[in-house]
Short mmCIF file of C-alpha atoms in Angstrom, two decimals:
data_model
loop_
_atom_site.label_atom_id
_atom_site.label_comp_id
_atom_site.label_asym_id
_atom_site.label_seq_id
_atom_site.Cartn_x
_atom_site.Cartn_y
_atom_site.Cartn_z
CA UNK A 1 -55.18 -6.93 -29.27
CA UNK A 2 -51.85 -8.74 -28.85
CA UNK A 3 -50.91 -10.09 -25.42
CA UNK A 4 -47.33 -8.79 -25.84
CA UNK A 5 -46.73 -5.24 -27.08
CA UNK A 6 -44.74 -6.56 -30.04
CA UNK A 7 -44.84 -3.33 -32.01
CA UNK A 8 -43.63 -1.23 -29.08
CA UNK A 9 -40.89 -3.79 -28.49
CA UNK A 10 -39.90 -3.58 -32.17
CA UNK A 11 -39.63 0.19 -31.84
CA UNK A 12 -38.06 0.69 -28.46
CA UNK A 13 -35.70 -2.28 -28.09
CA UNK A 14 -33.40 -0.96 -30.91
CA UNK A 15 -33.67 2.62 -29.56
CA UNK A 16 -32.79 1.57 -25.99
CA UNK A 17 -30.04 -0.67 -27.30
CA UNK A 18 -28.64 2.31 -29.23
CA UNK A 19 -28.62 4.41 -26.07
CA UNK A 20 -26.87 1.55 -24.22
CA UNK A 21 -24.23 1.42 -26.96
CA UNK A 22 -23.70 5.17 -26.64
CA UNK A 23 -23.10 4.67 -22.92
CA UNK A 24 -20.12 2.43 -23.57
CA UNK A 25 -18.01 5.57 -24.06
CA UNK A 26 -17.04 5.91 -27.68
CA UNK A 27 -13.95 4.17 -28.97
CA UNK A 28 -12.57 3.30 -25.49
CA UNK A 29 -14.76 0.18 -25.44
CA UNK A 30 -15.26 -0.45 -29.17
CA UNK A 31 -15.48 -4.30 -28.86
CA UNK A 32 -18.16 -3.94 -26.19
CA UNK A 33 -20.04 -1.40 -28.34
CA UNK A 34 -20.03 -3.80 -31.29
CA UNK A 35 -21.24 -6.76 -29.25
CA UNK A 36 -24.02 -4.72 -27.58
CA UNK A 37 -25.09 -3.35 -30.97
CA UNK A 38 -25.29 -6.81 -32.54
CA UNK A 39 -27.19 -8.17 -29.54
CA UNK A 40 -29.65 -5.28 -29.71
CA UNK A 41 -30.14 -5.78 -33.47
CA UNK A 42 -30.68 -9.55 -33.07
CA UNK A 43 -33.20 -9.11 -30.27
CA UNK A 44 -34.93 -6.37 -32.27
CA UNK A 45 -35.18 -8.73 -35.24
CA UNK A 46 -36.37 -11.61 -33.03
CA UNK A 47 -39.33 -9.66 -31.65
CA UNK A 48 -40.62 -8.94 -35.18
CA UNK A 49 -40.83 -12.61 -36.16
CA UNK A 50 -44.03 -13.27 -34.08
CA UNK A 51 -45.64 -10.52 -36.12
CA UNK A 52 -45.47 -12.90 -39.09
CA UNK A 53 -46.15 -16.18 -37.33
CA UNK A 54 -49.12 -14.76 -35.45
CA UNK A 55 -50.55 -12.75 -38.35
CA UNK A 56 -54.10 -13.61 -39.45
CA UNK A 57 -54.02 -13.52 -43.25
CA UNK A 58 -57.82 -13.86 -43.56
CA UNK A 59 -58.62 -10.34 -42.37
CA UNK A 60 -57.66 -6.87 -43.64
CA UNK A 61 -58.07 -5.41 -40.16
CA UNK A 62 -55.16 -3.87 -38.26
CA UNK A 63 -53.51 -6.38 -35.97
CA UNK A 64 -51.29 -6.24 -32.87
CA UNK A 65 -52.97 -2.94 -32.07
CA UNK A 66 -51.68 -0.81 -29.18
CA UNK A 67 -53.57 2.30 -28.09
CA UNK A 68 -52.74 4.72 -25.30
CA UNK A 69 -53.59 8.37 -24.67
CA UNK A 70 -50.66 10.69 -25.43
CA UNK A 71 -51.77 14.37 -25.75
CA UNK A 72 -55.45 14.30 -24.78
CA UNK A 73 -56.17 17.96 -25.55
CA UNK A 74 -55.59 17.38 -29.28
CA UNK A 75 -56.74 13.73 -29.42
CA UNK A 76 -53.20 12.60 -30.17
CA UNK A 77 -52.65 8.95 -29.33
CA UNK A 78 -49.85 6.45 -29.13
CA UNK A 79 -51.63 4.24 -31.67
CA UNK A 80 -49.87 1.36 -33.34
CA UNK A 81 -51.00 -1.46 -35.63
CA UNK A 82 -50.00 -3.38 -38.76
CA UNK A 83 -51.81 -5.01 -41.66
CA UNK A 84 -50.68 -7.13 -44.55
CA UNK A 85 -49.24 -4.07 -46.27
CA UNK A 86 -46.99 -2.84 -43.44
CA UNK A 87 -46.04 -5.89 -41.42
CA UNK A 88 -43.34 -7.24 -43.70
CA UNK A 89 -41.49 -3.93 -43.68
CA UNK A 90 -40.84 -4.16 -39.95
CA UNK A 91 -39.24 -7.58 -40.44
CA UNK A 92 -37.25 -6.30 -43.45
CA UNK A 93 -36.01 -3.28 -41.55
CA UNK A 94 -35.00 -5.28 -38.47
CA UNK A 95 -33.20 -7.86 -40.65
CA UNK A 96 -31.28 -5.18 -42.54
CA UNK A 97 -30.25 -3.64 -39.21
CA UNK A 98 -28.47 -6.87 -38.31
CA UNK A 99 -26.76 -6.81 -41.70
CA UNK A 100 -25.45 -3.24 -41.33
CA UNK A 101 -24.13 -3.85 -37.84
CA UNK A 102 -22.20 -6.85 -39.18
CA UNK A 103 -21.13 -4.89 -42.29
CA UNK A 104 -19.39 -2.23 -40.19
CA UNK A 105 -17.87 -4.69 -37.69
CA UNK A 106 -14.25 -4.42 -38.84
CA UNK A 107 -14.53 -1.49 -41.25
CA UNK A 108 -15.62 1.27 -38.85
CA UNK A 109 -12.82 2.10 -36.40
CA UNK A 110 -13.70 5.69 -35.55
CA UNK A 111 -16.62 6.68 -33.27
CA UNK A 112 -17.69 3.03 -33.24
CA UNK A 113 -20.31 3.40 -30.53
CA UNK A 114 -21.91 6.41 -32.15
CA UNK A 115 -21.97 4.70 -35.56
CA UNK A 116 -23.72 1.59 -34.29
CA UNK A 117 -26.07 3.55 -32.05
CA UNK A 118 -27.19 5.69 -34.99
CA UNK A 119 -28.28 2.59 -36.94
CA UNK A 120 -30.07 1.07 -33.97
CA UNK A 121 -31.97 4.24 -33.16
CA UNK A 122 -32.87 4.71 -36.78
CA UNK A 123 -34.13 1.10 -36.92
CA UNK A 124 -36.54 1.77 -34.10
CA UNK A 125 -37.76 4.99 -35.66
CA UNK A 126 -38.32 3.30 -39.00
CA UNK A 127 -40.37 0.57 -37.31
CA UNK A 128 -42.42 3.35 -35.79
CA UNK A 129 -43.14 4.78 -39.21
CA UNK A 130 -44.42 1.44 -40.52
CA UNK A 131 -46.64 0.81 -37.45
CA UNK A 132 -47.95 4.28 -36.53
CA UNK A 133 -51.71 4.77 -36.97
CA UNK A 134 -51.81 8.29 -35.54
CA UNK A 135 -50.90 11.12 -37.88
CA UNK A 136 -48.79 13.07 -35.39
CA UNK A 137 -47.01 9.90 -34.21
CA UNK A 138 -46.28 9.01 -37.83
CA UNK A 139 -44.93 12.50 -38.54
CA UNK A 140 -42.69 12.43 -35.44
CA UNK A 141 -41.14 9.12 -36.46
CA UNK A 142 -41.01 10.23 -40.13
CA UNK A 143 -39.01 13.37 -39.31
CA UNK A 144 -36.89 11.91 -36.53
CA UNK A 145 -35.62 9.15 -38.83
CA UNK A 146 -33.85 11.85 -40.89
CA UNK A 147 -31.50 12.72 -38.09
CA UNK A 148 -29.54 9.43 -37.70
CA UNK A 149 -29.17 9.05 -41.46
CA UNK A 150 -28.04 12.65 -41.78
CA UNK A 151 -25.37 12.04 -39.13
CA UNK A 152 -24.29 8.73 -40.70
CA UNK A 153 -23.70 10.40 -44.08
CA UNK A 154 -22.22 13.60 -42.64
CA UNK A 155 -19.77 11.99 -40.17
CA UNK A 156 -18.73 8.68 -41.70
CA UNK A 157 -19.16 9.56 -45.35
CA UNK A 158 -16.72 10.45 -48.14
CA UNK A 159 -14.91 13.62 -49.06
CA UNK A 160 -18.13 15.53 -50.03
CA UNK A 161 -20.17 14.08 -47.17
CA UNK A 162 -21.31 17.43 -45.72
CA UNK A 163 -22.70 18.58 -49.09
CA UNK A 164 -24.46 15.23 -49.65
CA UNK A 165 -25.91 15.13 -46.13
CA UNK A 166 -27.17 18.69 -46.28
CA UNK A 167 -28.71 18.14 -49.71
CA UNK A 168 -30.43 14.96 -48.50
CA UNK A 169 -31.76 16.73 -45.37
CA UNK A 170 -32.90 19.83 -47.21
CA UNK A 171 -34.83 17.95 -49.95
CA UNK A 172 -36.62 15.64 -47.53
CA UNK A 173 -37.37 18.33 -44.94
CA UNK A 174 -38.96 20.72 -47.46
CA UNK A 175 -41.17 17.91 -48.72
CA UNK A 176 -42.17 17.04 -45.20
CA UNK A 177 -43.47 20.55 -44.50
CA UNK A 178 -46.23 20.06 -47.07
CA UNK A 179 -47.02 16.73 -45.46
CA UNK A 180 -47.49 18.49 -42.12
CA UNK A 181 -49.90 20.99 -43.69
CA UNK A 182 -51.91 18.14 -45.20
CA UNK A 183 -52.09 16.31 -41.87
CA UNK A 184 -53.31 19.43 -40.06
CA UNK A 185 -56.00 19.97 -42.72
CA UNK A 186 -57.18 16.37 -42.31
CA UNK A 187 -57.33 16.87 -38.53
CA UNK A 188 -59.92 19.64 -38.96
CA UNK A 189 -61.71 17.97 -41.87
CA UNK A 190 -62.23 14.80 -39.82
CA UNK A 191 -63.75 16.66 -36.89
CA UNK A 192 -60.66 16.71 -34.69
CA UNK A 193 -59.05 13.28 -35.15
CA UNK A 194 -55.46 12.41 -35.93
CA UNK A 195 -56.29 8.73 -36.49
CA UNK A 196 -55.16 7.67 -39.91
CA UNK A 197 -57.96 5.11 -40.12
CA UNK A 198 -60.46 7.88 -39.38
CA UNK A 199 -58.98 9.89 -42.23
CA UNK A 200 -59.63 6.92 -44.53
CA UNK A 201 -63.32 7.43 -43.87
CA UNK A 202 -63.37 11.28 -44.05
CA UNK A 203 -65.50 12.70 -46.85
CA UNK A 204 -63.61 15.25 -48.99
CA UNK A 205 -64.53 17.11 -52.14
CA UNK A 206 -62.51 16.39 -55.26
CA UNK A 207 -60.89 19.81 -55.01
CA UNK A 208 -59.79 19.09 -51.42
CA UNK A 209 -58.52 15.67 -52.40
CA UNK A 210 -56.45 17.05 -55.27
CA UNK A 211 -54.70 19.59 -53.04
CA UNK A 212 -54.07 17.03 -50.32
CA UNK A 213 -52.90 14.47 -52.89
CA UNK A 214 -50.42 17.01 -54.33
CA UNK A 215 -49.06 17.77 -50.85
CA UNK A 216 -48.60 14.07 -50.25
CA UNK A 217 -47.03 13.70 -53.71
CA UNK A 218 -44.29 16.23 -53.02
CA UNK A 219 -43.47 14.75 -49.59
CA UNK A 220 -43.42 11.13 -50.74
CA UNK A 221 -41.93 11.63 -54.19
CA UNK A 222 -38.80 13.16 -52.62
CA UNK A 223 -38.44 10.13 -50.36
CA UNK A 224 -38.76 7.49 -53.09
CA UNK A 225 -37.26 9.51 -54.96
CA UNK A 226 -39.26 10.04 -58.16
CA UNK A 227 -38.04 11.97 -61.20
CA UNK A 228 -37.36 14.97 -61.17
CA UNK A 229 -36.68 15.25 -57.39
CA UNK A 230 -34.20 12.38 -57.44
CA UNK A 231 -30.90 14.25 -57.67
CA UNK A 232 -30.10 14.01 -53.94
CA UNK A 233 -29.97 10.19 -54.03
CA UNK A 234 -26.83 9.54 -56.11
CA UNK A 235 -24.86 12.08 -54.07
CA UNK A 236 -26.06 10.58 -50.79
CA UNK A 237 -25.20 7.04 -51.91
CA UNK A 238 -21.73 7.95 -53.20
CA UNK A 239 -20.73 9.74 -50.00
CA UNK A 240 -22.48 7.45 -47.48
CA UNK A 241 -20.54 4.64 -45.78
CA UNK A 242 -21.52 1.12 -46.85
CA UNK A 243 -23.98 0.67 -43.99
CA UNK A 244 -25.61 4.01 -44.77
CA UNK A 245 -26.05 3.08 -48.43
CA UNK A 246 -27.55 -0.26 -47.46
CA UNK A 247 -30.19 1.27 -45.15
CA UNK A 248 -30.84 4.17 -47.52
CA UNK A 249 -31.61 1.84 -50.43
CA UNK A 250 -33.19 -1.06 -48.56
CA UNK A 251 -35.48 0.85 -46.18
CA UNK A 252 -35.42 4.66 -46.43
CA UNK A 253 -36.50 4.71 -50.11
CA UNK A 254 -39.53 2.60 -49.12
CA UNK A 255 -40.95 5.33 -46.87
CA UNK A 256 -42.26 7.40 -49.76
CA UNK A 257 -43.87 4.42 -51.49
CA UNK A 258 -45.39 3.33 -48.17
CA UNK A 259 -46.83 6.83 -47.80
CA UNK A 260 -48.63 6.50 -51.09
CA UNK A 261 -50.34 3.26 -50.12
CA UNK A 262 -51.12 4.29 -46.52
CA UNK A 263 -52.09 7.93 -47.15
CA UNK A 264 -52.56 8.98 -50.78
CA UNK A 265 -54.65 6.06 -52.12
CA UNK A 266 -57.08 5.51 -49.21
CA UNK A 267 -57.44 9.16 -48.07
CA UNK A 268 -57.72 10.74 -51.55
CA UNK A 269 -59.08 7.93 -53.77
CA UNK A 270 -60.82 10.15 -56.31
CA UNK A 271 -57.78 12.39 -56.72
CA UNK A 272 -55.65 9.27 -57.04
CA UNK A 273 -57.75 8.16 -59.99
CA UNK A 274 -57.88 11.70 -61.41
CA UNK A 275 -54.09 12.17 -61.26
CA UNK A 276 -53.04 8.59 -61.89
CA UNK A 277 -51.88 9.54 -65.41
CA UNK A 278 -49.35 11.95 -63.88
CA UNK A 279 -47.94 9.29 -61.56
CA UNK A 280 -47.79 6.69 -64.35
CA UNK A 281 -45.94 9.17 -66.57
CA UNK A 282 -43.45 10.03 -63.86
CA UNK A 283 -42.98 6.32 -63.13
CA UNK A 284 -42.28 5.49 -66.77
CA UNK A 285 -39.77 8.32 -66.99
CA UNK A 286 -37.98 6.94 -63.95
CA UNK A 287 -37.99 3.43 -65.45
CA UNK A 288 -36.87 4.33 -68.96
CA UNK A 289 -34.88 7.62 -68.71
CA UNK A 290 -33.12 6.78 -65.47
CA UNK A 291 -32.23 3.38 -66.93
CA UNK A 292 -30.35 5.15 -69.74
CA UNK A 293 -28.68 7.45 -67.17
CA UNK A 294 -27.44 4.36 -65.32
CA UNK A 295 -25.84 3.09 -68.50
CA UNK A 296 -23.33 5.93 -68.64
CA UNK A 297 -22.20 5.89 -65.00
CA UNK A 298 -18.53 5.29 -64.24
CA UNK A 299 -19.00 4.94 -60.47
CA UNK A 300 -20.48 1.63 -59.26
CA UNK A 301 -22.40 3.25 -56.41
CA UNK A 302 -23.94 5.79 -58.74
CA UNK A 303 -24.95 3.07 -61.18
CA UNK A 304 -26.72 1.09 -58.46
CA UNK A 305 -28.27 4.27 -57.05
CA UNK A 306 -29.78 5.16 -60.43
CA UNK A 307 -30.96 1.58 -60.87
CA UNK A 308 -32.79 1.95 -57.52
CA UNK A 309 -34.69 4.94 -58.86
CA UNK A 310 -35.71 2.91 -61.91
CA UNK A 311 -36.82 -0.02 -59.76
CA UNK A 312 -38.83 2.25 -57.49
CA UNK A 313 -40.56 3.54 -60.60
CA UNK A 314 -42.03 0.08 -60.88
CA UNK A 315 -43.42 0.42 -57.39
CA UNK A 316 -45.31 3.66 -58.04
CA UNK A 317 -46.51 2.31 -61.40
CA UNK A 318 -47.89 -0.81 -59.69
CA UNK A 319 -49.82 1.33 -57.15
CA UNK A 320 -51.51 3.49 -59.72
CA UNK A 321 -52.76 0.91 -62.18
CA UNK A 322 -55.36 0.01 -59.50
CA UNK A 323 -55.20 -3.79 -59.77
CA UNK A 324 -54.55 -6.35 -57.07
CA UNK A 325 -51.69 -8.01 -58.88
CA UNK A 326 -50.12 -4.59 -59.61
CA UNK A 327 -50.26 -3.42 -56.01
CA UNK A 328 -49.09 -6.78 -54.64
CA UNK A 329 -46.30 -6.81 -57.21
CA UNK A 330 -45.23 -3.33 -56.18
CA UNK A 331 -45.12 -4.35 -52.51
CA UNK A 332 -43.12 -7.46 -53.30
CA UNK A 333 -40.80 -5.33 -55.43
CA UNK A 334 -40.21 -3.10 -52.42
CA UNK A 335 -39.26 -6.08 -50.23
CA UNK A 336 -37.14 -7.65 -52.97
CA UNK A 337 -35.34 -4.38 -53.70
CA UNK A 338 -34.48 -4.14 -50.02
CA UNK A 339 -32.58 -7.41 -50.19
CA UNK A 340 -31.00 -6.91 -53.62
CA UNK A 341 -29.95 -3.26 -53.29
CA UNK A 342 -28.57 -3.95 -49.81
CA UNK A 343 -26.55 -6.83 -51.22
CA UNK A 344 -25.28 -4.76 -54.18
CA UNK A 345 -24.11 -1.90 -51.98
CA UNK A 346 -22.44 -4.33 -49.59
CA UNK A 347 -20.61 -5.96 -52.50
CA UNK A 348 -19.39 -2.58 -53.66
CA UNK A 349 -18.32 -1.83 -50.10
CA UNK A 350 -16.32 -5.07 -49.95
CA UNK A 351 -14.35 -4.01 -53.02
CA UNK A 352 -13.99 -0.44 -51.83
CA UNK A 353 -12.52 -1.61 -48.48
CA UNK A 354 -9.77 -3.36 -50.42
CA UNK A 355 -9.18 -0.96 -53.33
CA UNK A 356 -10.48 2.38 -52.00
CA UNK A 357 -12.08 3.02 -55.39
CA UNK A 358 -15.57 2.71 -56.79
CA UNK A 359 -14.61 3.54 -60.39
CA UNK A 360 -15.45 0.72 -62.76
CA UNK A 361 -12.34 1.49 -64.82
CA UNK A 362 -10.09 0.65 -61.84
CA UNK A 363 -11.23 -2.94 -61.79
CA UNK A 364 -11.19 -5.97 -64.11
CA UNK A 365 -10.68 -9.67 -63.60
CA UNK A 366 -11.82 -9.73 -59.97
CA UNK A 367 -13.07 -13.30 -60.45
CA UNK A 368 -9.44 -14.43 -60.76
CA UNK A 369 -8.52 -13.23 -57.27
CA UNK A 370 -11.93 -13.28 -55.47
CA UNK A 371 -13.88 -16.23 -56.91
CA UNK A 372 -16.26 -16.63 -53.92
CA UNK A 373 -17.06 -12.93 -53.94
CA UNK A 374 -17.52 -12.94 -57.73
CA UNK A 375 -20.12 -15.70 -57.48
CA UNK A 376 -22.17 -13.74 -54.98
CA UNK A 377 -21.77 -10.48 -56.90
CA UNK A 378 -22.92 -12.15 -60.10
CA UNK A 379 -26.01 -13.57 -58.38
CA UNK A 380 -27.06 -10.20 -56.99
CA UNK A 381 -26.31 -8.44 -60.28
CA UNK A 382 -28.56 -10.90 -62.13
CA UNK A 383 -31.27 -10.42 -59.49
CA UNK A 384 -30.96 -6.66 -59.98
CA UNK A 385 -31.57 -7.24 -63.71
CA UNK A 386 -34.68 -9.27 -62.97
CA UNK A 387 -33.46 -12.80 -63.70
CA UNK A 388 -36.19 -15.44 -63.25
CA UNK A 389 -35.86 -17.53 -60.07
CA UNK A 390 -34.56 -14.49 -58.19
CA UNK A 391 -36.68 -12.10 -56.15
CA UNK A 392 -36.01 -9.31 -58.64
CA UNK A 393 -38.14 -11.03 -61.21
CA UNK A 394 -41.29 -11.64 -59.12
CA UNK A 395 -42.38 -8.09 -58.38
CA UNK A 396 -41.50 -6.71 -61.83
CA UNK A 397 -43.34 -9.52 -63.57
CA UNK A 398 -46.48 -8.96 -61.46
CA UNK A 399 -46.43 -5.21 -62.12
CA UNK A 400 -45.97 -5.72 -65.86
CA UNK A 401 -48.78 -8.29 -65.85
CA UNK A 402 -51.08 -5.85 -64.05
CA UNK A 403 -50.06 -3.06 -66.45
CA UNK A 404 -50.92 -5.25 -69.46
CA UNK A 405 -54.43 -5.63 -68.09
CA UNK A 406 -54.67 -1.85 -67.77
CA UNK A 407 -52.80 -0.51 -70.83
CA UNK A 408 -50.55 -2.52 -73.17
CA UNK A 409 -48.33 0.42 -74.12
CA UNK A 410 -47.70 1.33 -70.52
CA UNK A 411 -46.70 -2.26 -69.90
CA UNK A 412 -44.51 -2.23 -73.01
CA UNK A 413 -42.64 0.88 -71.85
CA UNK A 414 -42.24 -0.53 -68.36
CA UNK A 415 -40.88 -3.81 -69.72
CA UNK A 416 -37.94 -1.97 -71.27
CA UNK A 417 -36.39 -2.06 -67.82
CA UNK A 418 -35.72 -5.75 -68.35
CA UNK A 419 -33.51 -4.75 -71.26
CA UNK A 420 -31.96 -1.64 -69.74
CA UNK A 421 -31.45 -3.35 -66.38
CA UNK A 422 -29.64 -6.22 -68.03
CA UNK A 423 -27.59 -3.76 -70.13
CA UNK A 424 -26.19 -1.58 -67.34
CA UNK A 425 -25.80 -4.46 -64.90
CA UNK A 426 -24.01 -6.80 -67.30
CA UNK A 427 -21.86 -3.91 -68.52
CA UNK A 428 -20.68 -3.28 -64.97
CA UNK A 429 -20.18 -6.97 -64.18
CA UNK A 430 -18.27 -7.59 -67.40
CA UNK A 431 -15.80 -4.77 -66.69
CA UNK A 432 -15.40 -5.37 -62.97
CA UNK A 433 -15.54 -9.15 -62.57
CA UNK A 434 -14.51 -10.80 -65.82
CA UNK A 435 -11.52 -10.65 -68.15
CA UNK A 436 -7.88 -10.61 -67.26
CA UNK A 437 -6.53 -9.12 -64.07
CA UNK A 438 -6.44 -5.40 -64.83
CA UNK A 439 -3.67 -4.19 -62.55
CA UNK A 440 -1.49 -5.00 -59.58
CA UNK A 441 -4.07 -3.84 -57.06
CA UNK A 442 -6.63 -6.31 -58.40
CA UNK A 443 -3.98 -9.02 -58.42
CA UNK A 444 -3.36 -8.43 -54.71
CA UNK A 445 -7.04 -8.69 -53.67
CA UNK A 446 -7.99 -11.21 -51.01
CA UNK A 447 -11.28 -13.13 -51.21
CA UNK A 448 -14.09 -12.55 -48.73
CA UNK A 449 -13.58 -13.47 -45.08
CA UNK A 450 -15.99 -15.40 -42.86
CA UNK A 451 -17.92 -12.31 -41.77
CA UNK A 452 -18.44 -11.10 -45.33
CA UNK A 453 -19.34 -14.61 -46.51
CA UNK A 454 -21.99 -14.88 -43.78
CA UNK A 455 -23.59 -11.55 -44.75
CA UNK A 456 -23.60 -12.39 -48.44
CA UNK A 457 -24.96 -15.90 -47.79
CA UNK A 458 -27.86 -14.56 -45.74
CA UNK A 459 -28.77 -12.06 -48.44
CA UNK A 460 -28.37 -14.68 -51.18
CA UNK A 461 -30.71 -17.05 -49.31
CA UNK A 462 -33.41 -14.38 -49.15
CA UNK A 463 -33.01 -13.39 -52.81
CA UNK A 464 -33.18 -17.00 -54.10
CA UNK A 465 -35.80 -18.11 -51.58
CA UNK A 466 -38.15 -15.24 -52.44
CA UNK A 467 -37.57 -15.83 -56.15
CA UNK A 468 -38.38 -19.53 -55.98
CA UNK A 469 -41.19 -19.35 -53.45
CA UNK A 470 -42.75 -15.88 -53.10
CA UNK A 471 -46.06 -17.14 -51.63
CA UNK A 472 -45.08 -16.54 -47.95
CA UNK A 473 -44.56 -12.89 -48.83
CA UNK A 474 -47.59 -12.45 -51.09
CA UNK A 475 -50.24 -14.34 -49.09
CA UNK A 476 -50.12 -11.93 -46.15
CA UNK A 477 -50.97 -9.06 -48.48
CA UNK A 478 -54.08 -10.43 -50.22
CA UNK A 479 -56.78 -9.34 -47.76
CA UNK A 480 -55.31 -5.92 -47.12
CA UNK A 481 -54.73 -5.16 -50.82
CA UNK A 482 -58.22 -6.30 -51.74
CA UNK A 483 -59.72 -4.13 -48.99
CA UNK A 484 -57.66 -1.17 -50.19
CA UNK A 485 -58.91 -1.62 -53.76
CA UNK A 486 -62.53 -1.96 -52.55
CA UNK A 487 -62.10 1.22 -50.51
CA UNK A 488 -60.63 3.35 -53.30
CA UNK A 489 -63.21 2.07 -55.80
CA UNK A 490 -65.96 3.75 -53.73
CA UNK A 491 -66.13 7.48 -54.36
CA UNK A 492 -66.03 9.69 -51.24
CA UNK A 493 -66.86 12.95 -53.02
CA UNK A 494 -69.44 14.91 -51.14
#
């Protein structure tokens, strides 16, 4: 047990800060709302750091556990805890929250308090998802996190924001209904417990496992999103404001992948082995087919959105090749993608704020007028393509290495992303950044200001630091990943 309730603080500080920001009274006190929001985000990030410094890497057990009775009649508890698989996501989420508050500092001038409050409240809810160890508590956080993102897209988004927000909400809500059915079934199968750790030890027949696995698959595949339930993502990204795109790509897409490793693999291990071929096939389609789709995009946001689907295909592939290096590589890919995709969408937002266009054809020669910005953009684009010495290379390399040990041809197909990723990324960079100045609007561009430079520098430091020295990220996972593999290797069929 932790002396300080760090997980509760990570959840409720951002939520309470969001409510305080709402109380400032909308746009009447916009400067105060911004300052309070940044302070709340910084404090929320600060309380997650002791989770890392105080984490015991030698044990796979849940740490910083908090347990309180909630609804005694149904054995529902306020039960929190993190292991080496989940802990880093709280830090990532809280760091990204600071970034999005800064990203909207000068850009958002309408409903400022509500905008910042939505991100803070969502940050707390997302931390709740990554730390909940009670099924009902997890589901409450899982569903509640949809609401702020729905509002962010629907209120501050582009011309088709209502359509995109509704499509996002409908897809994810329908998937979540099957998740609820699976959780209720597990409650009765486990003898009346909503504890996720108890479910890991519940004996289920292969037939039961398959049905539960399929219910989990639908719910989590939509969140990732996997092919063919991915069509809501490009629309949501295109219409979302810059901050919404950053959180959507950096954190929200990780919820489905986290669900696989927290629910599907340990609760239905035999079904996971039985249906692994299906997941591998869907992952390879996402990696290869979606990579080709990204090649033909004319909108920068859509291109990066499709590249996110391809990169998340690596994550699901790494989980279902059942090797330590594959799972660790997938988890590192999730963290890395959070930094890189957030940086890419922020870069696109910087250009959109100046040009009010995301069409690649409207740009050209940006390096001539925005040299500092172009240097950062090039770095993040190369990281997105998996350049060695950047964080984008580490996770993909580990997953490919694990896939080679499992099946050479699967690894060969997955490795095509290194070619496709370089192709669509370099194609975009060439047309946007390099060459002669394309038009008068590009000629009039101003380079990044101090706020934008600070955000890009922070993200660049994480991308390069993780690429050069990934051990601080990987070492915390070893015990938990090895315990997960040991657990799913033991059949639980009755």
